[in-house]
Amino acid sequence: MEQLRATAGRLREQVAELEVRARARPRIALAEGILVERYRLAHAQDAFVLLRRASQHANIKLHQLATAVVRTPGPAPG
């Protein structure tokens, strides 16, 4: 019975993590698009790699970095 409870607890944690990822995915995609446009990247995948590396380097969650990208205004035109 204890093993069943432990398994159920782990599964609840996994579901919670997947829910966070699912909610964050549109924000990450938006951040990818912003980076592609701002830095004239060839592909969204290039932007994702850039986000992932910056996230790891700064030791912050990818979805938090994506939120910062979305909220940060771009450079002034001209």
Coordinates of C-alpha atoms in Angstrom, one line a residue:
M1 CA 0.0 0.0 0.0
E2 CA 2.8 2.4 0.8
Q3 CA 4.4 1.8 -2.6
L4 CA 1.1 2.6 -4.2
R5 CA 0.9 5.9 -2.4
A6 CA 4.5 6.8 -3.3
T7 CA 3.8 6.0 -7.0
A8 CA 0.6 8.1 -6.9
G9 CA 2.6 11.0 -5.4
R10 CA 5.2 10.8 -8.1
L11 CA 2.5 10.7 -10.8
R12 CA 0.8 13.7 -9.4
E13 CA 4.1 15.6 -9.5
Q14 CA 4.7 14.6 -13.1
V15 CA 1.2 15.7 -14.1
A16 CA 1.7 19.1 -12.4
E17 CA 5.0 19.5 -14.3
L18 CA 3.4 18.6 -17.6
E19 CA 0.6 21.1 -16.9
V20 CA 3.2 23.9 -16.3
R21 CA 4.9 23.0 -19.6
A22 CA 1.7 22.9 -21.5
R23 CA 0.7 26.4 -20.3
A24 CA 4.2 27.8 -21.0
R25 CA 4.4 26.4 -24.5
P26 CA 2.5 29.3 -26.3
R27 CA 4.6 31.9 -24.4
I28 CA 7.8 30.1 -25.5
A29 CA 6.6 30.0 -29.1
L30 CA 5.8 33.8 -28.9
A31 CA 9.2 34.5 -27.5
E32 CA 10.8 32.4 -30.3
G33 CA 8.9 34.5 -32.9
I34 CA 10.0 37.7 -31.2
L35 CA 13.7 36.6 -31.3
V36 CA 13.4 35.5 -34.9
E37 CA 12.1 39.0 -35.9
R38 CA 14.4 41.0 -33.7
Y39 CA 17.6 39.2 -34.5
R40 CA 16.7 38.0 -38.0
L41 CA 17.2 34.4 -37.2
A42 CA 16.6 31.8 -39.9
H43 CA 14.4 29.5 -37.9
A44 CA 12.3 29.3 -34.8
Q45 CA 14.5 26.4 -33.8
D46 CA 17.4 28.7 -33.7
A47 CA 15.5 31.0 -31.3
F48 CA 14.6 28.0 -29.1
V49 CA 18.3 27.0 -28.9
L50 CA 19.1 30.6 -27.9
L51 CA 16.4 30.6 -25.2
R52 CA 17.5 27.2 -23.9
R53 CA 21.1 28.2 -23.6
A54 CA 20.4 31.5 -22.0
S55 CA 18.0 29.8 -19.6
Q56 CA 20.7 27.3 -18.6
H57 CA 23.4 29.9 -18.4
A58 CA 21.3 32.2 -16.1
N59 CA 19.9 29.2 -14.2
I60 CA 16.3 30.3 -14.7
K61 CA 13.3 28.4 -16.0
L62 CA 12.7 28.5 -19.8
H63 CA 9.2 29.8 -19.4
Q64 CA 10.4 32.6 -17.1
L65 CA 12.9 33.7 -19.7
A66 CA 10.3 33.5 -22.4
T67 CA 8.0 35.7 -20.3
A68 CA 10.8 38.3 -19.9
V69 CA 11.4 38.3 -23.7
V70 CA 7.7 38.8 -24.4
R71 CA 7.5 41.7 -21.9
T72 CA 10.7 43.5 -22.9
P73 CA 10.1 46.1 -25.6
G74 CA 12.2 45.8 -28.7
P75 CA 14.8 48.4 -29.8
A76 CA 13.5 51.7 -30.9
P77 CA 13.0 51.9 -34.7
G78 CA 15.5 53.7 -36.7

